[in-house]
Amino acid sequence: MNSIILITATRFLKPLLLLFSIFILLSGHNEPGGGFVGGLLAASAFMLHALAYDVPSTRRLLRVDPRLLIGSGLTLAAGTAVFPLLTGQSFMTGIWVKIRISGIPAFDLGTPVIFDTGVYLLVMGISLLILLTLKEA
Amino acid sequence: MVNTLILLFGIAAFIPLINRVAGKQTGRVISLVSLGLLAYYIRLFVLTDGAGSTDSLQWMSTLGIHVDLRMDGLAFFFVVLILGVGSLIFSYADGYFDGHGPPSFYGILTLFMAAMLGLVLSDNVFIMFFFWELTSFTSYLLIGHYHEKEASRKAALQAFLITGAGGLCLLAGVILLVDAGGGVSFTALAANKVALVESPLLTPMLVLILLGAFTKSAQFPFHFWLPGAMAAPAPVSAFLHSATMVKAGIYLMARVHPLFGDQAIWTALVAPVGSATMVVCAWLAFRQTYLKKYLAYTTLSALGAVTLMLGLGNDKAVLAAVAFLAAHALYKSSLFMVAGAIQHCTGESDVEKLGGLASRMPLAAAACTLAAASMAGIPPFVGFIAKELLYEGTLNTAFGPVIYTAAVFFSNALIVATAIVIGYQPFWGRVPEGVTIKVHNGPVSLCGVPVIPAALGLAVGLLPGMLAAFFPGPVVMSIKPVAESPELHLWHGWSYPLMLDMGALVAGILLFKCRRYIHGFRLAPRTWLRGEGIFFSSLDAVLRFGKWQTGLLQNGHLRYYIRIIIGTLVLACGYLILSRGLGGMVSLRLTGVAFYDFALVALILLAAVSTITTRSRLAAVASLGVIGFCVALIFVVFSAPDLAMTQFAIETLMVLLLVLVLYHLPVFSTFTRFRTRVWDLVIAVSAGGLMAFLTLVATQYQYARPISEYFRQNSLAAHGKNIVNVILVDFRGFDTLGEITVLAVAALGVFALLKFTKGQNEKDPAP
């Protein structure tokens, strides 16, 4: 598709969408958001590129195969679920640590955010897998 | 003890690595491991003086199911059998396969050994059941080892289905047992014996458990799977189908003997089945010509004899059962291994075509002769002691000694005749007319290993008191505690059993001489009446029914599937609602509804109508997109920002997907008749009405406390202010894990389908 409007819009929207998707992922626990929406937004960014240009350049931009994204997403999610078993707790216990850095108020970091990242990668992977394959066919 | 099981499971899992290191010696490596484990168990038994050592691994605390292991005399006996015969078999397998054995074979065989070990050591009935099923499963894989041959596949499936069906009965019986006895372990159940015996569920419980035991130990009428299983390689036949797996049912009967053994119903159920198996299979054995079939049927007969003894239940009978089990394991494993060696070296397994092999296979000849002598019950072999005890068991019973003794005598005579055929003909007999036998020599372990159990049969027979600390005393005490620990003697004095035994020997020799005339005597009923016939015709019937039903309901049209699913749902729920007059449950209140709600609903309805009626594909997709975005706006109106965001993102991608898909399809045309479309309209409208009704009922009636309270209170404790997200990744994280797995699988499926058809299209050139 050779639409100049679409190409220009893509150039601005793509980085915005990608940054926003990561922001949504990380802020999901206390604000609206989360892994699912983040993944979809990231996928939308790449799909926008695919609509404006073509699929091979999108795949080059993506650099990894969507199936790798799916696999790593699942591994992250399942890993955070199984990890507590190694420390003697039951399956899927959330492990939280309190981070104290001078200058910013103390906050908590925990395994649910890693789980959510796994979901993010997976949702991005499946959307891109299905849509890019469809577009190629 | 748990660690030994884990070790064996670990070996099975890492077999490819072990095979890469050990190569042709893989079997010997595992053989050494099992010998080491055997030494460990013997030491354990001696240290605790047979009082019963226990070990436990926590598993499901809420159900009370832990891997509880307990070794008493009976378990120890079987452990020795499993590990002892197992180590012999692994060495033998090396020789049999001669380096051509796939590593998976050793792995599955190790897995089987581990499962069998777990079965006999389990104190917890459910864990025992788990190992029981695992042995069935590994047996299926092992019987079907030569999976390119249809006979192997059919035999494996047959064995699996029969033992599997029995396993289901066993599970039901075990659940009844736990329910009536109030305990999950054999020790707890034994303590509660009175409640068990007086329970009204006694008969069904017994029948179900016995069905499980009978199918596993191939008792009549389930005996036909064992001869079929001879399609397996010789190591498998020698290990599973003579010494261990088929004895699992016997083990179970021995294990529950303290609970039910003195009940009249036990004897009434077990003894007739055992004696029927013993007699019928001895007769069938005599009429065979293939070596392995001989061995299969005589194994069945032996199992029947042991079952009979356990059924009769008196002291002598139990001793006989134990002695016979040991004797049989020794001589039968040896004979199976010899049969495998003959098959490997000459390529022939028909006894009628073998003869005079002694000069060329001396080790095998020695093993075979010793084992066959034990099988025939010639003194001083251990087989003789066992057979004498059999007669003592039947003569001392209160339930019709004459008929059981006669049965044992008859089958014994046949067994003796069979033993003479097997022991004499292939090695010492004349080569039959017009037959040439080529012998190519196999490795030493192939012919050498069988000598060990056969020689042991002689040794134990000569000095039965040598193992008195282990056998048979503690074993019998675990099955049926008696005042004085019983012992084995070679010479019992001039008594009826001795005379009967000698008589059976003579009769057997006579039968051997006349066997040509008896071979022509057909006694088998029509094929469809025999157990095997019934099995195959019922299997056939099930498959035919499945095919018909699939053709009816799954004919390939998507429209048809949707109609059936939705139609059934609407009819079922509709019938329920109308018949009970539930229509008055809901009320539509239109007060307090704002204008934007109306606007959204109107927009959705317009878009829906537009989707159906438009002729343009892109317009239809756009209308669907409008519906999706309106739903997202509804989420916004009802203050659900997470849902709204997700819905917007999904809807965008969904429109994109539909456009990409529909781009390749032709223009919409109307193929269906007007009448069909009217029907579709009716179904669609009624489905929509049903869903609306259900939604209204759900929102207007509260049957239980809403769970949102719990989440609201505990969300901050879970370090999150966004309750929805906390639910997704924390409270209900397991659901999310399942969902993303499903998504991954679906995506991979779509990918595979798209690539597959694309590849196919590229293969067919355009006409």
PDB file of N, CA and C in Angstrom, chain B residues 226-286:
ATOM      1  N   LEU B 226      -2.839 -63.086  26.937  1.00  0.00           N
ATOM      2  CA  LEU B 226      -1.457 -63.463  27.206  1.00  0.00           C
ATOM      3  C   LEU B 226      -0.797 -64.196  26.035  1.00  0.00           C
ATOM      4  N   PRO B 227      -1.421 -65.187  25.424  1.00  0.00           N
ATOM      5  CA  PRO B 227      -0.773 -65.797  24.264  1.00  0.00           C
ATOM      6  C   PRO B 227      -0.525 -64.792  23.153  1.00  0.00           C
ATOM      7  N   GLY B 228      -1.447 -63.828  22.992  1.00  0.00           N
ATOM      8  CA  GLY B 228      -1.240 -62.804  21.976  1.00  0.00           C
ATOM      9  C   GLY B 228      -0.028 -61.951  22.293  1.00  0.00           C
ATOM     10  N   ALA B 229       0.199 -61.726  23.603  1.00  0.00           N
ATOM     11  CA  ALA B 229       1.316 -60.877  23.994  1.00  0.00           C
ATOM     12  C   ALA B 229       2.652 -61.526  23.707  1.00  0.00           C
ATOM     13  N   MET B 230       2.651 -62.757  23.257  1.00  0.00           N
ATOM     14  CA  MET B 230       3.911 -63.404  22.907  1.00  0.00           C
ATOM     15  C   MET B 230       4.537 -62.788  21.673  1.00  0.00           C
ATOM     16  N   ALA B 231       3.809 -61.868  21.028  1.00  0.00           N
ATOM     17  CA  ALA B 231       4.398 -61.152  19.897  1.00  0.00           C
ATOM     18  C   ALA B 231       5.541 -60.260  20.344  1.00  0.00           C
ATOM     19  N   ALA B 232       5.647 -60.042  21.658  1.00  0.00           N
ATOM     20  CA  ALA B 232       6.709 -59.178  22.181  1.00  0.00           C
ATOM     21  C   ALA B 232       8.051 -59.886  22.075  1.00  0.00           C
ATOM     22  N   PRO B 233       9.149 -59.126  22.128  1.00  0.00           N
ATOM     23  CA  PRO B 233      10.458 -59.779  22.129  1.00  0.00           C
ATOM     24  C   PRO B 233      10.650 -60.645  23.364  1.00  0.00           C
ATOM     25  N   ALA B 234      11.545 -61.612  23.250  1.00  0.00           N
ATOM     26  CA  ALA B 234      11.687 -62.608  24.309  1.00  0.00           C
ATOM     27  C   ALA B 234      11.997 -62.020  25.684  1.00  0.00           C
ATOM     28  N   PRO B 235      12.871 -61.005  25.796  1.00  0.00           N
ATOM     29  CA  PRO B 235      13.101 -60.457  27.138  1.00  0.00           C
ATOM     30  C   PRO B 235      11.814 -59.959  27.786  1.00  0.00           C
ATOM     31  N   VAL B 236      10.952 -59.356  26.972  1.00  0.00           N
ATOM     32  CA  VAL B 236       9.691 -58.845  27.518  1.00  0.00           C
ATOM     33  C   VAL B 236       8.829 -59.999  27.992  1.00  0.00           C
ATOM     34  N   SER B 237       8.723 -61.037  27.168  1.00  0.00           N
ATOM     35  CA  SER B 237       7.895 -62.175  27.571  1.00  0.00           C
ATOM     36  C   SER B 237       8.429 -62.803  28.837  1.00  0.00           C
ATOM     37  N   ALA B 238       9.766 -62.906  28.920  1.00  0.00           N
ATOM     38  CA  ALA B 238      10.329 -63.570  30.086  1.00  0.00           C
ATOM     39  C   ALA B 238      10.122 -62.741  31.340  1.00  0.00           C
ATOM     40  N   PHE B 239      10.171 -61.440  31.216  1.00  0.00           N
ATOM     41  CA  PHE B 239      10.085 -60.591  32.388  1.00  0.00           C
ATOM     42  C   PHE B 239       8.642 -60.289  32.764  1.00  0.00           C
ATOM     43  N   LEU B 240       7.921 -59.694  31.807  1.00  0.00           N
ATOM     44  CA  LEU B 240       6.587 -59.262  32.157  1.00  0.00           C
ATOM     45  C   LEU B 240       5.618 -60.420  32.270  1.00  0.00           C
ATOM     46  N   HIS B 241       5.626 -61.225  31.206  1.00  0.00           N
ATOM     47  CA  HIS B 241       4.495 -62.118  31.086  1.00  0.00           C
ATOM     48  C   HIS B 241       4.776 -63.480  31.654  1.00  0.00           C
ATOM     49  N   SER B 242       5.821 -63.586  32.453  1.00  0.00           N
ATOM     50  CA  SER B 242       5.937 -64.818  33.199  1.00  0.00           C
ATOM     51  C   SER B 242       6.288 -64.561  34.637  1.00  0.00           C
ATOM     52  N   ALA B 243       7.161 -63.586  34.894  1.00  0.00           N
ATOM     53  CA  ALA B 243       7.651 -63.464  36.254  1.00  0.00           C
ATOM     54  C   ALA B 243       7.071 -62.290  37.023  1.00  0.00           C
ATOM     55  N   THR B 244       6.678 -61.226  36.352  1.00  0.00           N
ATOM     56  CA  THR B 244       6.290 -60.075  37.147  1.00  0.00           C
ATOM     57  C   THR B 244       4.897 -59.527  36.865  1.00  0.00           C
ATOM     58  N   MET B 245       4.670 -58.979  35.681  1.00  0.00           N
ATOM     59  CA  MET B 245       3.431 -58.225  35.550  1.00  0.00           C
ATOM     60  C   MET B 245       2.193 -59.078  35.788  1.00  0.00           C
ATOM     61  N   VAL B 246       2.198 -60.299  35.235  1.00  0.00           N
ATOM     62  CA  VAL B 246       1.000 -61.108  35.420  1.00  0.00           C
ATOM     63  C   VAL B 246       0.866 -61.538  36.870  1.00  0.00           C
ATOM     64  N   LYS B 247       1.978 -61.478  37.611  1.00  0.00           N
ATOM     65  CA  LYS B 247       1.875 -61.826  39.016  1.00  0.00           C
ATOM     66  C   LYS B 247       1.333 -60.667  39.837  1.00  0.00           C
ATOM     67  N   ALA B 248       1.163 -59.503  39.221  1.00  0.00           N
ATOM     68  CA  ALA B 248       0.653 -58.357  39.974  1.00  0.00           C
ATOM     69  C   ALA B 248      -0.744 -58.650  40.511  1.00  0.00           C
ATOM     70  N   GLY B 249      -1.559 -59.302  39.695  1.00  0.00           N
ATOM     71  CA  GLY B 249      -2.892 -59.659  40.172  1.00  0.00           C
ATOM     72  C   GLY B 249      -2.816 -60.624  41.330  1.00  0.00           C
ATOM     73  N   ILE B 250      -1.891 -61.573  41.225  1.00  0.00           N
ATOM     74  CA  ILE B 250      -1.695 -62.533  42.321  1.00  0.00           C
ATOM     75  C   ILE B 250      -1.268 -61.768  43.569  1.00  0.00           C
ATOM     76  N   TYR B 251      -0.352 -60.813  43.369  1.00  0.00           N
ATOM     77  CA  TYR B 251       0.108 -60.017  44.500  1.00  0.00           C
ATOM     78  C   TYR B 251      -1.066 -59.323  45.170  1.00  0.00           C
ATOM     79  N   LEU B 252      -1.934 -58.735  44.351  1.00  0.00           N
ATOM     80  CA  LEU B 252      -3.077 -58.027  44.916  1.00  0.00           C
ATOM     81  C   LEU B 252      -3.946 -58.976  45.719  1.00  0.00           C
ATOM     82  N   MET B 253      -4.183 -60.160  45.165  1.00  0.00           N
ATOM     83  CA  MET B 253      -5.015 -61.114  45.901  1.00  0.00           C
ATOM     84  C   MET B 253      -4.352 -61.524  47.203  1.00  0.00           C
ATOM     85  N   ALA B 254      -3.011 -61.676  47.148  1.00  0.00           N
ATOM     86  CA  ALA B 254      -2.316 -62.026  48.380  1.00  0.00           C
ATOM     87  C   ALA B 254      -2.383 -60.875  49.383  1.00  0.00           C
ATOM     88  N   ARG B 255      -2.289 -59.656  48.873  1.00  0.00           N
ATOM     89  CA  ARG B 255      -2.282 -58.479  49.737  1.00  0.00           C
ATOM     90  C   ARG B 255      -3.617 -58.294  50.446  1.00  0.00           C
ATOM     91  N   VAL B 256      -4.725 -58.552  49.741  1.00  0.00           N
ATOM     92  CA  VAL B 256      -6.018 -58.382  50.409  1.00  0.00           C
ATOM     93  C   VAL B 256      -6.486 -59.658  51.087  1.00  0.00           C
ATOM     94  N   HIS B 257      -5.664 -60.716  50.982  1.00  0.00           N
ATOM     95  CA  HIS B 257      -6.045 -61.970  51.618  1.00  0.00           C
ATOM     96  C   HIS B 257      -6.277 -61.827  53.111  1.00  0.00           C
ATOM     97  N   PRO B 258      -5.423 -61.065  53.853  1.00  0.00           N
ATOM     98  CA  PRO B 258      -5.705 -60.917  55.290  1.00  0.00           C
ATOM     99  C   PRO B 258      -7.054 -60.273  55.550  1.00  0.00           C
ATOM    100  N   LEU B 259      -7.537 -59.480  54.588  1.00  0.00           N
ATOM    101  CA  LEU B 259      -8.806 -58.809  54.808  1.00  0.00           C
ATOM    102  C   LEU B 259      -9.988 -59.726  54.502  1.00  0.00           C
ATOM    103  N   PHE B 260      -9.901 -60.423  53.376  1.00  0.00           N
ATOM    104  CA  PHE B 260     -11.087 -61.157  52.918  1.00  0.00           C
ATOM    105  C   PHE B 260     -10.914 -62.667  52.885  1.00  0.00           C
ATOM    106  N   GLY B 261      -9.719 -63.146  53.177  1.00  0.00           N
ATOM    107  CA  GLY B 261      -9.428 -64.548  52.892  1.00  0.00           C
ATOM    108  C   GLY B 261     -10.304 -65.555  53.597  1.00  0.00           C
ATOM    109  N   ASP B 262     -10.821 -65.201  54.744  1.00  0.00           N
ATOM    110  CA  ASP B 262     -11.603 -66.207  55.439  1.00  0.00           C
ATOM    111  C   ASP B 262     -13.100 -66.107  55.165  1.00  0.00           C
ATOM    112  N   GLN B 263     -13.458 -65.261  54.229  1.00  0.00           N
ATOM    113  CA  GLN B 263     -14.869 -65.160  53.884  1.00  0.00           C
ATOM    114  C   GLN B 263     -15.233 -66.244  52.883  1.00  0.00           C
ATOM    115  N   ALA B 264     -16.411 -66.797  53.062  1.00  0.00           N
ATOM    116  CA  ALA B 264     -16.846 -67.850  52.143  1.00  0.00           C
ATOM    117  C   ALA B 264     -16.930 -67.328  50.728  1.00  0.00           C
ATOM    118  N   ILE B 265     -17.305 -66.062  50.596  1.00  0.00           N
ATOM    119  CA  ILE B 265     -17.504 -65.537  49.251  1.00  0.00           C
ATOM    120  C   ILE B 265     -16.178 -65.427  48.513  1.00  0.00           C
ATOM    121  N   TRP B 266     -15.100 -65.222  49.269  1.00  0.00           N
ATOM    122  CA  TRP B 266     -13.792 -65.152  48.631  1.00  0.00           C
ATOM    123  C   TRP B 266     -13.482 -66.479  47.950  1.00  0.00           C
ATOM    124  N   THR B 267     -13.622 -67.547  48.714  1.00  0.00           N
ATOM    125  CA  THR B 267     -13.332 -68.858  48.138  1.00  0.00           C
ATOM    126  C   THR B 267     -14.275 -69.158  46.983  1.00  0.00           C
ATOM    127  N   ALA B 268     -15.534 -68.794  47.159  1.00  0.00           N
ATOM    128  CA  ALA B 268     -16.516 -69.100  46.107  1.00  0.00           C
ATOM    129  C   ALA B 268     -16.172 -68.380  44.819  1.00  0.00           C
ATOM    130  N   LEU B 269     -15.567 -67.197  44.912  1.00  0.00           N
ATOM    131  CA  LEU B 269     -15.252 -66.454  43.698  1.00  0.00           C
ATOM    132  C   LEU B 269     -13.903 -66.871  43.129  1.00  0.00           C
ATOM    133  N   VAL B 270     -12.917 -67.007  44.017  1.00  0.00           N
ATOM    134  CA  VAL B 270     -11.550 -67.138  43.516  1.00  0.00           C
ATOM    135  C   VAL B 270     -11.207 -68.560  43.099  1.00  0.00           C
ATOM    136  N   ALA B 271     -11.551 -69.533  43.944  1.00  0.00           N
ATOM    137  CA  ALA B 271     -11.106 -70.898  43.676  1.00  0.00           C
ATOM    138  C   ALA B 271     -11.626 -71.454  42.346  1.00  0.00           C
ATOM    139  N   PRO B 272     -12.920 -71.313  42.033  1.00  0.00           N
ATOM    140  CA  PRO B 272     -13.376 -71.863  40.754  1.00  0.00           C
ATOM    141  C   PRO B 272     -12.679 -71.218  39.555  1.00  0.00           C
ATOM    142  N   VAL B 273     -12.516 -69.898  39.618  1.00  0.00           N
ATOM    143  CA  VAL B 273     -11.857 -69.219  38.497  1.00  0.00           C
ATOM    144  C   VAL B 273     -10.435 -69.745  38.342  1.00  0.00           C
ATOM    145  N   GLY B 274      -9.740 -69.852  39.477  1.00  0.00           N
ATOM    146  CA  GLY B 274      -8.370 -70.338  39.416  1.00  0.00           C
ATOM    147  C   GLY B 274      -8.286 -71.743  38.849  1.00  0.00           C
ATOM    148  N   SER B 275      -9.166 -72.615  39.332  1.00  0.00           N
ATOM    149  CA  SER B 275      -9.060 -73.992  38.849  1.00  0.00           C
ATOM    150  C   SER B 275      -9.489 -74.094  37.393  1.00  0.00           C
ATOM    151  N   ALA B 276     -10.479 -73.294  36.981  1.00  0.00           N
ATOM    152  CA  ALA B 276     -10.871 -73.313  35.567  1.00  0.00           C
ATOM    153  C   ALA B 276      -9.701 -72.905  34.689  1.00  0.00           C
ATOM    154  N   THR B 277      -9.039 -71.811  35.100  1.00  0.00           N
ATOM    155  CA  THR B 277      -7.875 -71.368  34.333  1.00  0.00           C
ATOM    156  C   THR B 277      -6.833 -72.468  34.266  1.00  0.00           C
ATOM    157  N   MET B 278      -6.582 -73.059  35.431  1.00  0.00           N
ATOM    158  CA  MET B 278      -5.532 -74.058  35.502  1.00  0.00           C
ATOM    159  C   MET B 278      -5.807 -75.212  34.546  1.00  0.00           C
ATOM    160  N   VAL B 279      -7.022 -75.718  34.572  1.00  0.00           N
ATOM    161  CA  VAL B 279      -7.330 -76.900  33.770  1.00  0.00           C
ATOM    162  C   VAL B 279      -7.399 -76.562  32.286  1.00  0.00           C
ATOM    163  N   VAL B 280      -8.185 -75.526  31.972  1.00  0.00           N
ATOM    164  CA  VAL B 280      -8.391 -75.172  30.562  1.00  0.00           C
ATOM    165  C   VAL B 280      -7.062 -74.848  29.889  1.00  0.00           C
ATOM    166  N   CYS B 281      -6.251 -74.053  30.570  1.00  0.00           N
ATOM    167  CA  CYS B 281      -5.013 -73.627  29.940  1.00  0.00           C
ATOM    168  C   CYS B 281      -3.991 -74.744  29.866  1.00  0.00           C
ATOM    169  N   ALA B 282      -4.034 -75.680  30.816  1.00  0.00           N
ATOM    170  CA  ALA B 282      -3.132 -76.817  30.705  1.00  0.00           C
ATOM    171  C   ALA B 282      -3.493 -77.628  29.464  1.00  0.00           C
ATOM    172  N   TRP B 283      -4.781 -77.819  29.266  1.00  0.00           N
ATOM    173  CA  TRP B 283      -5.232 -78.545  28.076  1.00  0.00           C
ATOM    174  C   TRP B 283      -4.809 -77.809  26.810  1.00  0.00           C
ATOM    175  N   LEU B 284      -5.056 -76.473  26.769  1.00  0.00           N
ATOM    176  CA  LEU B 284      -4.688 -75.698  25.588  1.00  0.00           C
ATOM    177  C   LEU B 284      -3.181 -75.730  25.376  1.00  0.00           C
ATOM    178  N   ALA B 285      -2.427 -75.753  26.492  1.00  0.00           N
ATOM    179  CA  ALA B 285      -0.974 -75.769  26.361  1.00  0.00           C
ATOM    180  C   ALA B 285      -0.512 -77.013  25.631  1.00  0.00           C
ATOM    181  N   PHE B 286      -1.115 -78.118  25.991  1.00  0.00           N
ATOM    182  CA  PHE B 286      -0.661 -79.371  25.444  1.00  0.00           C
ATOM    183  C   PHE B 286      -0.849 -79.429  23.941  1.00  0.00           C
TER     184      PHE B 286
END
